PDB file of N, CA and C in Angstrom:
ATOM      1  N   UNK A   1      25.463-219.917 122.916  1.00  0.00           N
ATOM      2  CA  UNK A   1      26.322-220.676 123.787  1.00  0.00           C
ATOM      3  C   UNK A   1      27.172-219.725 124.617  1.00  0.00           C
ATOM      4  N   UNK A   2      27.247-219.973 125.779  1.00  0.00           N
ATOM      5  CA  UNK A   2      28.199-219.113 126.643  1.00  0.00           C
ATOM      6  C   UNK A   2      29.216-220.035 127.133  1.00  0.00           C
ATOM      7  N   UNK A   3      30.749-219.366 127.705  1.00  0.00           N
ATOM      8  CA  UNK A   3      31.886-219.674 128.019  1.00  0.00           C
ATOM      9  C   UNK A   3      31.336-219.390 129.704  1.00  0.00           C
ATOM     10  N   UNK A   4      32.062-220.135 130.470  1.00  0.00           N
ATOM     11  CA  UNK A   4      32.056-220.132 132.194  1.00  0.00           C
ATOM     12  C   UNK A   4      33.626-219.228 132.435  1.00  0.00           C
ATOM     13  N   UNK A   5      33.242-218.326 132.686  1.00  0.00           N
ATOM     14  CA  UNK A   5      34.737-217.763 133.182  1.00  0.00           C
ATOM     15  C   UNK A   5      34.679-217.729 134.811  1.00  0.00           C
ATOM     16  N   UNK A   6      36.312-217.440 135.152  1.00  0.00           N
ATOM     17  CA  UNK A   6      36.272-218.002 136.299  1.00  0.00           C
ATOM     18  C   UNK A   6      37.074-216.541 136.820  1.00  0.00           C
ATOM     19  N   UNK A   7      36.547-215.768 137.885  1.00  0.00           N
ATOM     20  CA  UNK A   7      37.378-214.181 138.172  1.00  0.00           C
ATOM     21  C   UNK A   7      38.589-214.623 139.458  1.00  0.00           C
ATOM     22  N   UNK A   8      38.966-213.494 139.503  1.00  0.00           N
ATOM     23  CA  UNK A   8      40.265-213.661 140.832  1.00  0.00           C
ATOM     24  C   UNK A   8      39.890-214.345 142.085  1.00  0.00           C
ATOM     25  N   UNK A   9      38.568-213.876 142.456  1.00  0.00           N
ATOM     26  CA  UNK A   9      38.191-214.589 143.760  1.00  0.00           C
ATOM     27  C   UNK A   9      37.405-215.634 143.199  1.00  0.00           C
ATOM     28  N   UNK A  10      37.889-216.379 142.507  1.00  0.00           N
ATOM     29  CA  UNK A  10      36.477-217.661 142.126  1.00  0.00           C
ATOM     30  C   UNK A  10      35.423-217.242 141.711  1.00  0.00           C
ATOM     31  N   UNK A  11      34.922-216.086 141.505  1.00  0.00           N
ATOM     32  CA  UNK A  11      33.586-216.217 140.931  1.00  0.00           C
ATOM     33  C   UNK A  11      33.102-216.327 139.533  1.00  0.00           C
ATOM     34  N   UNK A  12      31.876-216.894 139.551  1.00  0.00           N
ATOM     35  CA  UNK A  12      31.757-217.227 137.286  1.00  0.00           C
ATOM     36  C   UNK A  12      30.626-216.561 136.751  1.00  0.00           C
ATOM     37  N   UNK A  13      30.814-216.335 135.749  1.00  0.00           N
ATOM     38  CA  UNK A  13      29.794-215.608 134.881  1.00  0.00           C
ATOM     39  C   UNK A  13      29.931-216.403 133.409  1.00  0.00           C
ATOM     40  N   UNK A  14      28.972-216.027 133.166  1.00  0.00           N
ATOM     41  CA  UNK A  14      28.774-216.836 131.608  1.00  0.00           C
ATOM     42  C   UNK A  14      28.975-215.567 130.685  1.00  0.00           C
ATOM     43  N   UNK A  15      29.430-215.631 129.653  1.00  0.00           N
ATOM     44  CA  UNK A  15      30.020-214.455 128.612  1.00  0.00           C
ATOM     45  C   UNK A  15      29.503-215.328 126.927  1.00  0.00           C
ATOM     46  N   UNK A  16      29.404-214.825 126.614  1.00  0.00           N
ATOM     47  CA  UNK A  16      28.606-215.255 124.721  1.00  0.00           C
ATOM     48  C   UNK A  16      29.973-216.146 124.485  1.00  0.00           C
ATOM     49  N   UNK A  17      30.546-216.737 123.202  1.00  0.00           N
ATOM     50  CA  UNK A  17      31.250-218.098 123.271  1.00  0.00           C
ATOM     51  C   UNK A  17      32.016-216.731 121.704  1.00  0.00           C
ATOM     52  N   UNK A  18      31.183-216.088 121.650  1.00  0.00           N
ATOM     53  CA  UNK A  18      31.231-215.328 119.882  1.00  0.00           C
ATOM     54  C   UNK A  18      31.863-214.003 120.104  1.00  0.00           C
ATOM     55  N   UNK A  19      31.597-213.921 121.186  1.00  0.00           N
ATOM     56  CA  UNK A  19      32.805-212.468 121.816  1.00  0.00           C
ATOM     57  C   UNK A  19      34.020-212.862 122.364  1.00  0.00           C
ATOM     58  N   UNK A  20      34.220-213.932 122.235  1.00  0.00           N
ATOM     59  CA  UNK A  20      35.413-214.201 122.976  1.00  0.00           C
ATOM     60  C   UNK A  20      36.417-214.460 121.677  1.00  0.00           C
ATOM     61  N   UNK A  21      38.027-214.005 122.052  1.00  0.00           N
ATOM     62  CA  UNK A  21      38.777-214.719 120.571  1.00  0.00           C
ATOM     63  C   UNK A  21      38.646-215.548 119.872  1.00  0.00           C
ATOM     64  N   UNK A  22      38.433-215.843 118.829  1.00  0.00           N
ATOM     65  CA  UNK A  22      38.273-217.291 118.002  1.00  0.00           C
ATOM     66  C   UNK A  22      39.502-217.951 118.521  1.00  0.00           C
ATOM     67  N   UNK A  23      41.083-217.830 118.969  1.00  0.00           N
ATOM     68  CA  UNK A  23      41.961-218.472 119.236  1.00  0.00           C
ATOM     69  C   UNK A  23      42.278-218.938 121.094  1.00  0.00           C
ATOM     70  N   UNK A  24      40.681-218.951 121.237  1.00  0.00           N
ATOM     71  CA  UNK A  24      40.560-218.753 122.691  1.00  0.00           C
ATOM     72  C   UNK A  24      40.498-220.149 123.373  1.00  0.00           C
ATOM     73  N   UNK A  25      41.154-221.039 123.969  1.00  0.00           N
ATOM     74  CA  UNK A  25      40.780-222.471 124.751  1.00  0.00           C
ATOM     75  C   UNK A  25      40.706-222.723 125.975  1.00  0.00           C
ATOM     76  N   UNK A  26      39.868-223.409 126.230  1.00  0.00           N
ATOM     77  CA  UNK A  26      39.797-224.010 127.117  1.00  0.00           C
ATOM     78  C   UNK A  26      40.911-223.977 128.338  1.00  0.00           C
ATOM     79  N   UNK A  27      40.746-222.945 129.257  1.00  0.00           N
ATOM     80  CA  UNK A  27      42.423-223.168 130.314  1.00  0.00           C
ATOM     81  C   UNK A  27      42.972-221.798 130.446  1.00  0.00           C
ATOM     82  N   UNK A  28      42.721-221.444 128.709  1.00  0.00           N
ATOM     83  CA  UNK A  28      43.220-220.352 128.553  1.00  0.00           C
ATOM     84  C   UNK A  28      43.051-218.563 129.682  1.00  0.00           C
ATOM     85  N   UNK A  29      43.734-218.004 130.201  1.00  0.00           N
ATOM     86  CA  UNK A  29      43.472-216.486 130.538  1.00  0.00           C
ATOM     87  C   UNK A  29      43.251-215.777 129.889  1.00  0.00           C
ATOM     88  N   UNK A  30      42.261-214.839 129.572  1.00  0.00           N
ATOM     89  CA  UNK A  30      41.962-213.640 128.969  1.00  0.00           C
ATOM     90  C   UNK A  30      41.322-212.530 129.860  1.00  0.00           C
ATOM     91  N   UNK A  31      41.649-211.187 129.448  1.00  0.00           N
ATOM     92  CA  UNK A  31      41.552-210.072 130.267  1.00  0.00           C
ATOM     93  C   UNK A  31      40.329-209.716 129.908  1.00  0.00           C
ATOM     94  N   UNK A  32      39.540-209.022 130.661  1.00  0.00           N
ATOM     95  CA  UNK A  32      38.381-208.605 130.329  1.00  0.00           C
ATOM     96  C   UNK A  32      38.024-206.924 130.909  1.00  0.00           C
ATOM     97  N   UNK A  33      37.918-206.009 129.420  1.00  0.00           N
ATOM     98  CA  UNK A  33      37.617-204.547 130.033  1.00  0.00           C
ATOM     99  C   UNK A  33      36.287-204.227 129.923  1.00  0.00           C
ATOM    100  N   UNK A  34      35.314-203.769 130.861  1.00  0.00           N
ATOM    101  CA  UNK A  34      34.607-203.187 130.672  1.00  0.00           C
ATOM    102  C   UNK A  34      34.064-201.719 130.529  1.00  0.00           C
ATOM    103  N   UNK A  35      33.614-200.978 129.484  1.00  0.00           N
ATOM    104  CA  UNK A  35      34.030-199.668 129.537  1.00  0.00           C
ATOM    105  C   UNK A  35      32.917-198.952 129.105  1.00  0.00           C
ATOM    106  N   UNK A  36      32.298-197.531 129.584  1.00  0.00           N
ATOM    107  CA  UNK A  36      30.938-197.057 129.081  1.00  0.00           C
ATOM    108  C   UNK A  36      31.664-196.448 127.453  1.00  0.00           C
ATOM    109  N   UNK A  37      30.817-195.886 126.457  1.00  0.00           N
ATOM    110  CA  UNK A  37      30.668-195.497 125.407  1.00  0.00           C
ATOM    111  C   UNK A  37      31.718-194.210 125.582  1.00  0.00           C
ATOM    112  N   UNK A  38      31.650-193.163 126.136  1.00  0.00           N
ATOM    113  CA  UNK A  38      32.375-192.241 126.665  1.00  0.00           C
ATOM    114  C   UNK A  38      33.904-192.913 126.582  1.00  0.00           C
ATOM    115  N   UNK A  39      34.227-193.574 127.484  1.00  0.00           N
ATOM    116  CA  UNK A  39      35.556-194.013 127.986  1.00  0.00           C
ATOM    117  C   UNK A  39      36.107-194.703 126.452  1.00  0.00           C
ATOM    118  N   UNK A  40      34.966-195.611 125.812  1.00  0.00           N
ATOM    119  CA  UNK A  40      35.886-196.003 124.770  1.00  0.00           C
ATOM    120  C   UNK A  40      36.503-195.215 123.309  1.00  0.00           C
ATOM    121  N   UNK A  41      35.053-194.350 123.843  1.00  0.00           N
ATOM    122  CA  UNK A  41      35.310-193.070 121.962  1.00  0.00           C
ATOM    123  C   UNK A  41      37.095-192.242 122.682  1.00  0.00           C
ATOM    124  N   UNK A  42      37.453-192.070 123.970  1.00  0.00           N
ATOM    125  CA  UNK A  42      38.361-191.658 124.472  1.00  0.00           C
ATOM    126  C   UNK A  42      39.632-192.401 123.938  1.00  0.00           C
ATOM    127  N   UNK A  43      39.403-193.706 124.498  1.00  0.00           N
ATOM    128  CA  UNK A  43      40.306-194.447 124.388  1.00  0.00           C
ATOM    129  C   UNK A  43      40.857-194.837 122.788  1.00  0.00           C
ATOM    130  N   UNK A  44      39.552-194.832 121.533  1.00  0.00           N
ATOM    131  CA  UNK A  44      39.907-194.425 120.047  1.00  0.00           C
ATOM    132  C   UNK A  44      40.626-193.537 119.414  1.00  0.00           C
ATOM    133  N   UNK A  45      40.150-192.118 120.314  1.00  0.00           N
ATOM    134  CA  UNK A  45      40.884-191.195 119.945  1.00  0.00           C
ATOM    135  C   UNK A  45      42.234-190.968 120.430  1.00  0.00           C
ATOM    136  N   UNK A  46      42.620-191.825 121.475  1.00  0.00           N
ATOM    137  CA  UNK A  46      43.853-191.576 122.147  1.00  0.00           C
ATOM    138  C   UNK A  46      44.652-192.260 120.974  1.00  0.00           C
ATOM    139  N   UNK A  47      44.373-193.616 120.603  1.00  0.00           N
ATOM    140  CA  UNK A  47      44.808-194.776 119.943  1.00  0.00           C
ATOM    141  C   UNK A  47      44.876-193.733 118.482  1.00  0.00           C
ATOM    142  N   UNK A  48      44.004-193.321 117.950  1.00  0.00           N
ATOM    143  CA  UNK A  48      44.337-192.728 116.615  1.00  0.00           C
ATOM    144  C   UNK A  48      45.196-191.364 116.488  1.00  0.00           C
ATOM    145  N   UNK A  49      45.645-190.649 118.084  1.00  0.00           N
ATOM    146  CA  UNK A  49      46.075-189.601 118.305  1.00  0.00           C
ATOM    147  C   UNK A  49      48.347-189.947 117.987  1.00  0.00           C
ATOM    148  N   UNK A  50      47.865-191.329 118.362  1.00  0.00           N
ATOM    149  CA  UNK A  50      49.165-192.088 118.711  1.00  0.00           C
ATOM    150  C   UNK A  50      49.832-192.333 117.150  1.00  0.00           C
ATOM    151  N   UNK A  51      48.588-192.985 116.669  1.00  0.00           N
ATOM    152  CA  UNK A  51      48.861-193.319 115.192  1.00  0.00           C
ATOM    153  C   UNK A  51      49.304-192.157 114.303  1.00  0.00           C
ATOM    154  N   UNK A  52      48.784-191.271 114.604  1.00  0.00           N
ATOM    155  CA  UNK A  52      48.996-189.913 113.545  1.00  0.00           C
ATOM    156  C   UNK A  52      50.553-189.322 113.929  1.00  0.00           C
ATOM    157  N   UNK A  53      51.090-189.252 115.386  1.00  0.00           N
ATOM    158  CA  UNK A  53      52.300-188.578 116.022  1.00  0.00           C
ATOM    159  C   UNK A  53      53.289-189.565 115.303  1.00  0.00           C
ATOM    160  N   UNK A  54      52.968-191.285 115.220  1.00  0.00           N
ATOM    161  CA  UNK A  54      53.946-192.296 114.232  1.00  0.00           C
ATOM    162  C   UNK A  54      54.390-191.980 113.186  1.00  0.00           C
ATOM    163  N   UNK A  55      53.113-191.504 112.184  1.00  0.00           N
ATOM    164  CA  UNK A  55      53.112-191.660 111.171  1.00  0.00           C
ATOM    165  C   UNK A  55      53.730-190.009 110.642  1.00  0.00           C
ATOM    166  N   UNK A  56      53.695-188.859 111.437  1.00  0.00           N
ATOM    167  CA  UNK A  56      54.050-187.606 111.279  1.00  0.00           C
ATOM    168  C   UNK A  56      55.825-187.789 111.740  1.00  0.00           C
ATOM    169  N   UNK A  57      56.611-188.290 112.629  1.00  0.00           N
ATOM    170  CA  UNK A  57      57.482-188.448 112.885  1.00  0.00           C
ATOM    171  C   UNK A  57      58.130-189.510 112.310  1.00  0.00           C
TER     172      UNK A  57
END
């Protein structure tokens, strides 16, 4: 089953119903990132770089 999303200029795409939040409705806005493999192992390590400077300070 796919969700109809609707972008800034009106346009729609269908997205899986199972990737989307379980607390997700109908009306609702949600952001959507798209990102290659590269950009996200980046974006992990930034996120766990953050966690460690917390947890050290």
């Amino acid at each position: 089953m796919y969700a109809i999303l609707i972008g800034p200029q009106l346009s729609e795409f269908r997205w899986p119903i199972q990737e989307l939040p379980s607390d997700v409705n109908v009306g609702d806005t949600v952001v959507l990132q798209l990102v290659d493999d590269k950009h996200e192992e980046e974006q992990k390590f930034e996120q766990m770089r953050k966690l460690l400077e917390e947890l050290i300070n």
